[in-house]
XYZ file of C-alpha atoms in Angstrom:
597
model
C 13.708 17.830 -5.462
C 11.519 17.624 -1.619
C 13.886 16.563 0.811
C 11.972 13.776 2.131
C 12.246 13.344 6.796
C 10.177 10.555 8.481
C 7.340 11.869 10.677
C 8.646 10.491 13.308
C 6.772 12.217 15.604
C 3.278 10.790 13.706
C 4.392 7.657 13.651
C 5.821 7.303 16.915
C 1.824 8.155 18.290
C 0.203 5.869 16.146
C 1.919 2.967 17.412
C 2.605 3.742 20.928
C -1.310 5.943 21.678
C -3.758 5.572 19.098
C -2.985 1.855 18.750
C -0.521 0.555 22.122
C 1.604 -1.839 20.371
C 3.031 -3.003 23.616
C 0.227 -3.142 25.395
C -1.014 -5.806 22.191
C 2.439 -7.607 21.234
C 3.175 -8.453 24.925
C -0.286 -10.432 25.180
C 1.167 -12.095 21.482
C 3.515 -14.624 22.152
C 6.980 -13.970 20.032
C 6.405 -10.628 20.024
C 6.963 -9.636 23.980
C 9.992 -8.236 22.633
C 8.509 -5.787 21.311
C 8.162 -2.692 23.361
C 7.423 0.216 22.547
C 11.541 1.404 23.110
C 12.817 -1.223 21.000
C 10.306 -0.051 18.139
C 11.428 3.628 18.278
C 14.932 3.325 18.755
C 14.082 0.503 15.281
C 11.912 2.996 13.114
C 14.761 6.317 13.461
C 17.443 3.902 12.632
C 15.120 3.505 9.637
C 14.505 6.936 8.895
C 18.432 7.377 8.619
C 18.605 4.655 6.024
C 15.796 5.733 4.654
C 16.363 9.423 4.272
C 20.690 9.493 4.094
C 21.126 6.381 1.682
C 17.478 6.495 -0.552
C 16.030 9.862 -0.568
C 18.728 11.181 -2.762
C 18.468 8.586 -5.403
C 15.070 8.884 -6.339
C 15.393 11.950 -9.048
C 18.321 9.564 -9.701
C 16.500 6.478 -10.423
C 13.396 8.953 -11.798
C 16.515 10.556 -14.761
C 18.704 7.039 -15.488
C 16.243 4.838 -15.454
C 16.949 1.200 -15.736
C 19.432 -0.156 -18.920
C 18.179 -3.216 -20.843
C 20.662 -5.087 -22.610
C 20.820 -9.312 -23.925
C 23.201 -9.208 -20.242
C 20.526 -8.676 -18.123
C 19.614 -5.319 -16.264
C 21.254 -2.257 -15.355
C 19.623 -0.434 -11.908
C 20.072 3.579 -12.410
C 23.529 4.296 -10.022
C 23.275 4.102 -6.337
C 20.707 1.147 -6.783
C 22.192 -1.589 -5.917
C 25.125 -0.394 -3.266
C 22.025 0.821 -1.512
C 20.536 -2.425 -1.716
C 23.922 -4.007 -0.178
C 23.552 -2.203 2.427
C 20.142 -2.312 3.771
C 20.556 -6.340 3.450
C 24.336 -5.498 5.766
C 21.855 -4.018 8.145
C 19.648 -6.844 8.434
C 16.236 -4.567 6.956
C 14.842 -6.913 4.855
C 14.918 -9.507 7.662
C 13.250 -7.727 10.365
C 9.317 -9.004 10.540
C 10.380 -12.696 8.997
C 10.014 -15.822 11.420
C 13.105 -16.374 13.052
C 12.810 -20.040 12.683
C 13.349 -18.614 8.737
C 16.113 -16.123 9.377
C 14.708 -12.842 10.237
C 14.262 -11.353 13.238
C 10.665 -11.955 14.625
C 9.745 -8.666 14.335
C 5.735 -7.794 14.376
C 4.547 -6.752 11.093
C 3.497 -3.471 11.337
C 7.324 -2.479 12.382
C 7.959 -3.796 8.919
C 5.592 -2.023 7.306
C 6.873 1.386 9.626
C 10.085 0.371 7.631
C 8.366 -0.069 4.646
C 6.603 3.095 4.516
C 9.559 5.027 5.159
C 11.778 2.959 2.191
C 8.452 4.107 -0.343
C 8.661 7.704 0.389
C 11.832 8.225 0.246
C 12.186 5.924 -3.413
C 9.295 4.206 -4.500
C 11.343 2.676 -7.053
C 14.044 1.010 -4.822
C 11.642 -0.203 -2.204
C 9.761 -2.455 -5.443
C 13.008 -4.482 -5.086
C 12.878 -5.686 -1.840
C 9.225 -5.177 -1.479
C 8.263 -7.809 -3.273
C 9.843 -10.224 -2.330
C 7.623 -9.782 1.088
C 4.990 -11.572 -1.357
C 7.639 -14.671 -2.200
C 8.489 -15.025 1.841
C 4.883 -15.307 2.829
C 3.555 -18.035 -0.144
C 6.963 -19.851 0.755
C 5.906 -19.954 4.804
C 2.402 -20.894 4.024
C 2.406 -23.149 0.716
C 5.930 -24.053 0.318
C 7.379 -27.994 1.199
C 10.286 -28.302 3.559
C 12.472 -28.420 0.843
C 10.940 -25.457 -1.105
C 11.720 -23.518 2.108
C 15.582 -25.097 2.743
C 16.755 -24.001 -0.958
C 14.871 -20.804 -1.368
C 13.326 -19.373 2.031
C 16.584 -18.235 4.027
C 18.145 -16.600 0.486
C 15.022 -14.799 0.636
C 13.682 -14.002 4.086
C 17.975 -11.946 4.416
C 18.072 -10.186 0.911
C 20.575 -11.962 -0.263
C 17.318 -12.646 -2.926
C 14.677 -10.974 -4.259
C 11.352 -12.025 -5.231
C 8.509 -11.909 -7.444
C 5.294 -12.625 -9.011
C 4.394 -13.511 -12.537
C 0.582 -12.958 -12.850
C -0.457 -11.106 -16.056
C -0.156 -11.906 -19.563
C -0.490 -9.687 -22.243
C -4.253 -11.263 -23.724
C -5.527 -11.517 -20.258
C -4.781 -8.466 -17.949
C -6.556 -8.879 -14.565
C -8.970 -11.834 -15.957
C -6.319 -14.698 -15.203
C -8.543 -17.344 -16.242
C -7.367 -16.838 -19.510
C -3.326 -16.957 -19.104
C -1.803 -19.678 -21.542
C 1.459 -20.270 -19.696
C 2.033 -23.668 -19.523
C 3.244 -26.528 -16.948
C 5.016 -29.424 -18.419
C 5.802 -32.389 -15.793
C 9.237 -33.975 -16.202
C 10.766 -37.126 -14.419
C 12.690 -35.729 -11.614
C 9.464 -34.104 -10.735
C 10.374 -30.808 -11.338
C 8.084 -28.960 -14.155
C 9.206 -26.953 -17.599
C 7.049 -24.090 -17.590
C 7.147 -22.258 -21.190
C 4.521 -18.706 -21.359
C 5.052 -14.688 -21.519
C 4.737 -12.811 -18.321
C 4.420 -9.085 -18.885
C 4.199 -6.417 -16.066
C 6.714 -8.265 -13.291
C 8.104 -5.431 -11.402
C 11.771 -5.531 -10.192
C 11.242 -8.596 -12.483
C 15.151 -8.466 -13.721
C 18.113 -6.471 -12.093
C 21.778 -6.526 -10.813
C 21.320 -6.001 -6.921
C 21.390 -9.837 -6.521
C 22.653 -12.802 -7.667
C 19.432 -14.906 -7.861
C 15.832 -13.754 -7.828
C 13.053 -16.102 -7.193
C 9.602 -16.170 -9.709
C 6.711 -16.587 -8.019
C 4.686 -17.900 -12.009
C 1.125 -18.872 -12.469
C 0.969 -21.504 -15.547
C -1.351 -24.273 -16.278
C -0.524 -28.060 -16.659
C -1.966 -30.238 -19.130
C -4.214 -31.619 -18.068
C -5.995 -28.595 -15.522
C -9.739 -28.092 -16.783
C -10.201 -23.984 -18.131
C -10.968 -20.700 -15.866
C -9.686 -20.035 -12.987
C -10.011 -23.285 -11.514
C -6.959 -24.867 -13.367
C -4.265 -22.871 -12.075
C -1.053 -23.871 -10.541
C 1.528 -21.981 -8.682
C 5.148 -22.437 -9.714
C 8.799 -21.382 -7.763
C 11.530 -20.838 -11.075
C 14.476 -19.253 -10.005
C 16.160 -17.086 -12.671
C 19.660 -19.428 -11.565
C 18.970 -22.997 -10.936
C 19.672 -23.821 -7.294
C 21.370 -26.972 -6.853
C 20.917 -29.642 -3.952
C 23.507 -28.078 -0.715
C 21.069 -23.831 -1.830
C 24.604 -23.338 -4.181
C 23.802 -22.115 -6.940
C 23.825 -23.905 -10.382
C 23.260 -22.861 -14.012
C 21.228 -19.964 -15.440
C 17.982 -20.709 -16.297
C 15.604 -20.818 -18.723
C 14.300 -17.276 -17.523
C 14.790 -13.881 -19.609
C 14.063 -10.522 -20.369
C 12.901 -9.652 -23.145
C 12.282 -6.471 -22.447
C 11.918 -3.559 -19.863
C 8.727 -1.033 -20.022
C 8.919 2.712 -20.453
C 6.355 3.472 -18.916
C 5.284 7.492 -16.647
C 6.464 6.974 -13.619
C 8.934 4.882 -11.484
C 11.387 5.001 -14.194
C 14.232 3.593 -10.835
C 12.085 -0.029 -11.237
C 12.629 -2.467 -14.252
C 9.143 -4.039 -15.349
C 10.167 -6.464 -17.218
C 8.434 -9.009 -19.361
C 9.989 -12.258 -19.102
C 10.003 -15.258 -21.126
C 10.191 -19.303 -19.571
C 11.089 -21.064 -22.168
C 11.245 -24.365 -21.061
C 12.338 -23.122 -17.483
C 12.586 -25.144 -14.721
C 9.987 -24.769 -12.051
C 8.431 -26.542 -9.228
C 4.772 -26.804 -8.400
C 4.063 -25.012 -4.449
C 0.803 -26.100 -3.298
C -1.503 -28.000 -4.482
C -2.132 -28.636 -8.812
C -5.200 -26.538 -9.934
C -4.886 -24.245 -6.747
C -2.845 -21.393 -7.753
C -5.289 -18.452 -7.374
C -5.703 -19.461 -3.194
C -1.770 -19.843 -2.881
C -1.274 -16.736 -4.946
C -3.962 -14.785 -2.489
C -0.935 -15.133 0.133
C 0.588 -12.993 -2.642
C -1.521 -10.250 -3.704
C -2.921 -9.423 0.129
C 0.591 -8.403 1.157
C 1.156 -6.555 -2.509
C -2.166 -5.229 -2.223
C -1.229 -4.101 1.275
C 2.144 -3.048 0.145
C 0.074 -1.239 -2.769
C -2.011 0.656 -0.470
C 1.288 2.408 1.581
C 2.462 3.716 -2.045
C -0.797 5.733 -1.237
C 0.316 7.170 2.428
C 4.131 7.068 0.729
C 2.885 9.805 -2.036
C 0.637 12.026 -0.027
C 3.673 11.540 2.924
C 6.357 13.252 0.426
C 4.276 15.483 -1.737
C 2.949 17.341 1.567
C 6.258 17.519 2.663
C 6.934 18.908 -0.490
C 4.540 21.280 -0.365
C 4.579 22.567 2.347
C 8.023 23.480 2.444
C 7.439 25.473 -0.229
C 4.799 26.893 0.622
C 6.719 28.439 3.850
C 8.992 30.233 1.934
C 7.194 31.171 -1.415
C 6.275 35.481 -1.331
C 2.942 35.959 -3.441
C 0.856 38.866 -2.510
C -1.054 40.030 0.806
C -3.341 38.264 3.121
C -6.472 38.898 2.411
C -6.690 39.750 6.695
C -3.577 42.472 6.450
C 0.081 41.461 5.925
C 1.587 38.881 7.688
C 5.089 39.494 6.637
C 4.833 43.082 6.840
C 9.652 43.365 5.468
C 8.552 41.785 2.757
C 6.912 42.340 -0.635
C 4.648 39.913 -0.395
C 2.973 36.585 1.851
C 4.423 33.196 2.343
C 1.583 32.253 0.176
C 0.887 29.472 3.687
C -1.729 32.466 4.426
C -4.011 31.652 2.037
C -7.363 30.070 2.382
C -6.872 27.688 -1.229
C -3.514 26.972 -0.425
C -3.938 25.728 3.292
C -7.562 23.619 1.615
C -5.076 21.689 -0.225
C -2.189 21.024 2.072
C -4.646 19.912 5.068
C -6.096 18.254 2.633
C -2.719 15.841 1.716
C -2.102 15.868 6.299
C -5.420 14.717 6.994
C -5.170 12.052 4.409
C -2.081 11.123 5.149
C -2.260 11.307 8.789
C -5.444 9.392 8.934
C -4.057 6.604 6.133
C -1.371 5.947 8.435
C -3.700 5.334 11.366
C -6.078 2.833 8.890
C -3.034 0.975 7.749
C -0.802 0.228 11.056
C -4.031 -1.043 12.733
C -4.313 -3.604 9.226
C -0.795 -4.642 10.008
C -1.806 -5.071 13.621
C -4.324 -7.043 12.779
C -2.031 -9.504 10.288
C -0.037 -10.251 13.410
C -2.989 -10.962 15.106
C -3.569 -13.560 11.868
C -0.426 -14.872 12.963
C 0.587 -14.658 16.339
C -3.279 -14.210 18.083
C -4.973 -17.188 19.541
C -7.755 -19.153 16.771
C -11.004 -16.668 17.695
C -8.688 -13.631 17.538
C -7.026 -14.700 14.426
C -10.242 -15.081 12.930
C -12.007 -11.800 14.162
C -8.424 -10.189 13.046
C -8.522 -12.038 9.245
C -12.328 -11.457 8.495
C -10.805 -7.406 9.510
C -8.445 -7.427 7.322
C -10.280 -9.787 4.346
C -13.051 -6.444 4.743
C -10.111 -3.573 4.970
C -7.898 -4.936 2.698
C -9.416 -3.865 -0.407
C -10.799 -0.625 0.599
C -7.030 0.228 1.910
C -5.669 -0.733 -1.578
C -8.032 1.235 -3.720
C -8.797 4.641 -1.121
C -5.231 4.796 -0.119
C -4.115 4.941 -3.436
C -6.807 6.612 -5.638
C -6.035 9.270 -2.935
C -2.760 9.397 -2.964
C -2.764 10.307 -6.304
C -5.008 13.215 -5.268
C -2.617 14.503 -2.816
C 0.492 13.994 -4.859
C -1.861 16.269 -7.573
C -2.064 18.812 -4.826
C 1.644 19.185 -4.713
C 1.804 20.254 -8.134
C -1.056 22.452 -7.768
C 1.034 24.746 -4.812
C 3.970 25.399 -6.709
C 2.360 26.898 -8.964
C 3.701 26.583 -12.990
C 7.037 25.182 -11.080
C 5.336 21.854 -9.799
C 4.545 21.564 -13.551
C 9.023 21.842 -14.175
C 10.314 18.871 -13.631
C 13.490 19.656 -11.061
C 10.575 20.608 -8.602
C 10.164 17.053 -8.079
C 6.568 17.667 -7.595
C 5.362 15.910 -10.837
C 7.769 13.163 -10.135
C 5.521 12.439 -8.096
C 1.751 12.277 -9.603
C 4.163 10.039 -12.752
C 5.139 7.842 -9.724
C 1.798 7.690 -8.044
C -0.400 6.944 -11.317
C 0.222 3.464 -10.970
C -1.004 2.509 -7.562
C -4.522 2.583 -8.998
C -3.076 -0.483 -11.879
C -1.410 -2.219 -10.080
C -2.198 -5.454 -7.567
C -6.038 -4.607 -8.698
C -7.176 -2.110 -10.420
C -9.469 0.472 -8.222
C -12.606 -1.077 -10.359
C -11.501 -4.503 -9.315
C -11.062 -4.158 -5.900
C -14.375 -1.914 -5.106
C -15.899 -5.258 -6.889
C -14.363 -7.866 -4.847
C -15.513 -4.961 -1.757
C -19.308 -5.263 -2.495
C -19.536 -8.282 -3.868
C -17.204 -11.211 -2.514
C -16.610 -9.302 0.951
C -19.777 -7.320 1.709
C -22.671 -8.500 0.156
C -21.153 -12.108 -0.366
C -20.824 -12.739 3.491
C -24.254 -11.203 3.546
C -23.003 -7.955 5.822
C -20.919 -10.034 8.460
C -17.326 -8.588 7.279
C -18.545 -5.331 7.374
C -20.614 -5.914 10.595
C -17.209 -6.572 12.424
C -15.688 -3.351 11.783
C -19.027 -1.619 12.235
C -19.188 -3.151 15.752
C -15.499 -1.176 16.731
C -16.900 1.519 15.816
C -19.892 1.194 17.616
C -17.871 0.099 20.830
C -15.693 3.130 20.782
C -18.695 5.191 20.302
C -20.726 3.909 23.095
C -17.747 4.465 25.355
C -16.749 8.179 24.375
C -19.458 10.029 25.321
C -18.427 13.236 26.122
C -19.776 16.135 25.178
C -16.544 17.574 23.642
C -15.926 14.661 21.736
C -19.653 14.876 20.108
C -18.235 16.641 17.225
C -16.924 13.363 15.913
C -18.181 10.714 17.922
C -22.013 11.605 16.533
C -20.833 11.991 12.947
C -19.677 8.775 12.785
C -21.645 7.097 14.608
C -24.759 8.355 11.842
C -22.217 7.458 9.167
C -21.662 3.945 10.406
C -26.067 3.435 10.291
C -25.965 4.659 7.059
C -22.794 2.918 6.315
C -25.400 -0.603 6.906
C -28.158 0.508 5.621
C -26.785 1.835 1.696
C -25.063 -1.714 1.692
C -28.195 -3.213 2.214
C -29.859 -0.921 -0.755
C -27.194 -2.124 -2.866
C -28.248 -5.954 -2.340
C -31.604 -5.162 -2.427
C -31.258 -3.860 -5.819
C -28.828 -6.333 -7.073
C -30.723 -8.875 -6.682
C -33.275 -7.575 -9.220
C -30.560 -6.548 -11.464
C -26.656 -7.839 -11.218
C -25.495 -4.917 -12.455
C -26.455 -2.675 -9.480
C -23.539 -3.693 -7.626
C -20.878 -2.949 -10.986
C -22.487 0.602 -10.559
C -22.531 1.284 -7.049
C -19.120 -0.094 -6.256
C -16.276 2.607 -7.128
C -18.775 5.164 -4.915
C -19.848 2.214 -2.503
C -15.581 1.738 -1.762
C -14.798 5.095 -1.918
C -17.820 5.785 0.586
C -16.616 3.467 2.494
C -12.598 4.672 2.787
C -14.018 8.147 4.117
C -16.078 6.658 6.816
C -13.521 4.258 7.969
C -10.812 7.253 7.875
C -13.333 8.938 10.085
C -12.837 6.603 12.704
C -9.763 6.267 12.748
C -9.572 10.587 12.869
C -12.497 10.628 15.700
C -10.245 8.390 18.284
C -7.166 9.774 17.061
C -9.066 13.788 18.225
C -10.205 11.918 21.854
C -6.693 10.661 22.237
C -5.361 14.569 21.621
C -9.063 16.432 23.577
C -7.845 14.134 26.694
C -3.586 14.273 26.248
C -3.761 18.167 26.132
C -6.963 18.196 29.013
C -4.509 16.409 31.078
C -1.224 18.832 30.083
C 0.346 15.449 28.470
C 3.405 15.600 26.357
C 3.685 18.334 23.484
C 0.737 20.099 23.364
C 0.582 21.837 19.437
C 1.171 18.068 18.443
C -1.961 17.577 19.789
C -3.821 20.064 18.830
C -2.646 20.052 15.729
C -4.229 17.045 15.306
C -7.379 18.435 16.567
C -7.202 21.298 13.918
C -6.468 17.938 11.559
C -9.374 16.105 12.776
C -11.539 19.140 12.030
C -10.449 19.647 8.549
C -11.223 16.145 7.943
C -14.532 15.650 9.378
C -15.805 19.444 7.897
C -13.896 19.725 4.936
C -13.596 15.397 3.782
C -15.737 13.638 5.054
C -18.944 15.253 3.395
C -17.629 13.431 0.296
C -20.004 10.289 1.171
C -23.217 13.057 0.735
C -21.826 12.699 -2.695
C -21.089 9.865 -3.170
C -23.552 7.726 -1.135
C -26.431 9.969 -4.332
C -24.344 8.023 -7.259
C -23.586 4.715 -5.609
C -27.709 4.680 -5.252
C -28.621 6.043 -8.408
C -29.034 2.644 -10.381
C -27.519 1.235 -13.111
C -29.945 2.550 -16.065
C -27.849 5.969 -16.217
C -24.211 3.569 -17.304
C -26.514 0.835 -18.864
C -28.628 2.382 -20.780
C -27.147 3.534 -23.702
C -27.463 1.552 -26.682
C -23.394 0.102 -27.556
C -23.411 1.721 -30.832
C -24.363 5.784 -29.872
C -20.530 5.695 -27.873
C -19.324 5.381 -31.515
C -18.021 8.864 -32.637
């Protein structure tokens, strides 16, 4: 099994040098204590927990899985004990508001912990991970009484949370859901229905689980406009906050899955369970998007986690495994063969993993900072940051999870035949990574959200908000030494705006043109977005080397990885441009009958 070590140097570079977190947080009310020294200290302690407590349980979770019985779900050996330590150390409350019992750290700091936890053991990390969305939803839409009853326990980690959207007949089309909510005399609701694919829906790690459930009121209109949102606890909560009787929520079964075996993915039956309306009636989807946006960013981190995990495993193996001789002469003359890291194709795979992981880390931490600005910035700053997140969140979720799977497959390939054998742990990363492209909205759903609502739906306004950042960067960095990064970035920014307009014009004549272009457009957008962050990192690294400031070898590695990204990965945009502009006919003209065997 690959041995996980938190990439502390790169995390510090992104937070402190690239994103200048201390400077940002000194100007955001409530975050003034988030100095570079404090952030580094928190991250270093988090790394110890991820490396020492969670990484050893990753293989255990995959092999043992979860066990269902009528009494509940038993998590793999060691999971519950690790969760108790996690709560004792205060990690769940890291980024929650002080008013709700949290520590008040920026979201970016909490996200760094999520990255380390996820890279060490994604299945385990899903149990506390989903609670963040429940916390955010209740914070944003809950009544004072609901916050008093549920929020503090969720923030502390004493309880965990889930979101219950999907039903077997509707999948992503939530307008078709059938779960019912009947008003009761005491102001509560009786919730009846079945939800599937509920991650962490039942387990033995906490005394209570707070389910955030979509359901229909009796007089609700059809479609998505008739969905309301409810809090449904596993165990009812008394007026004094203590636990009462078990609610009528039961786990009917747990799914037998391809991966993430250590996390219980449940079928939940609500048999007249007591629930509480959160937010306005028939506005459940609007409220749920608070949860969904948190979950989409959390899923993007899964892509990063599997890039990093697979890269670390592949790198260690490539340095140790001997096979054949270098084409330019022996590099290990005293041995029978050279380590495979000397071979160009192995380096292609390793550098792909490295470039994608480090670029994605910069991307997702930037996105987390935007969330902090939304929470604590001025009205104008918050609006700009919210617009930025609206555009970039579907890109991050889909692009990073697609490339996380690619990186995981490269890891298996570096190992050769050994990568296909379970004992090495690389095939587990592939299996665990595969789900990320599906849940919280598939790549196709994210792509339609991007091109349909965010780009065309805003008349290009949201896109131009981000391309404006690229313009500013390019205008401020005109040194000849940086031209290899700045010039192609500027050209692609212009092209991005141009292809967006072309797709929009085509979609006005034939709406299928937007759907046909969507996924290629999203992937194109992702590569350009990462190019922006790699260009910024390259400029910083070049200046640090010139100034003789710090670890020269680290900055030289940054420059070399940036060169690889721009010359080997960014050209993928050329083929994506061709396919996205090829129209809808090559997809839609074939009659349905011709698909038959």
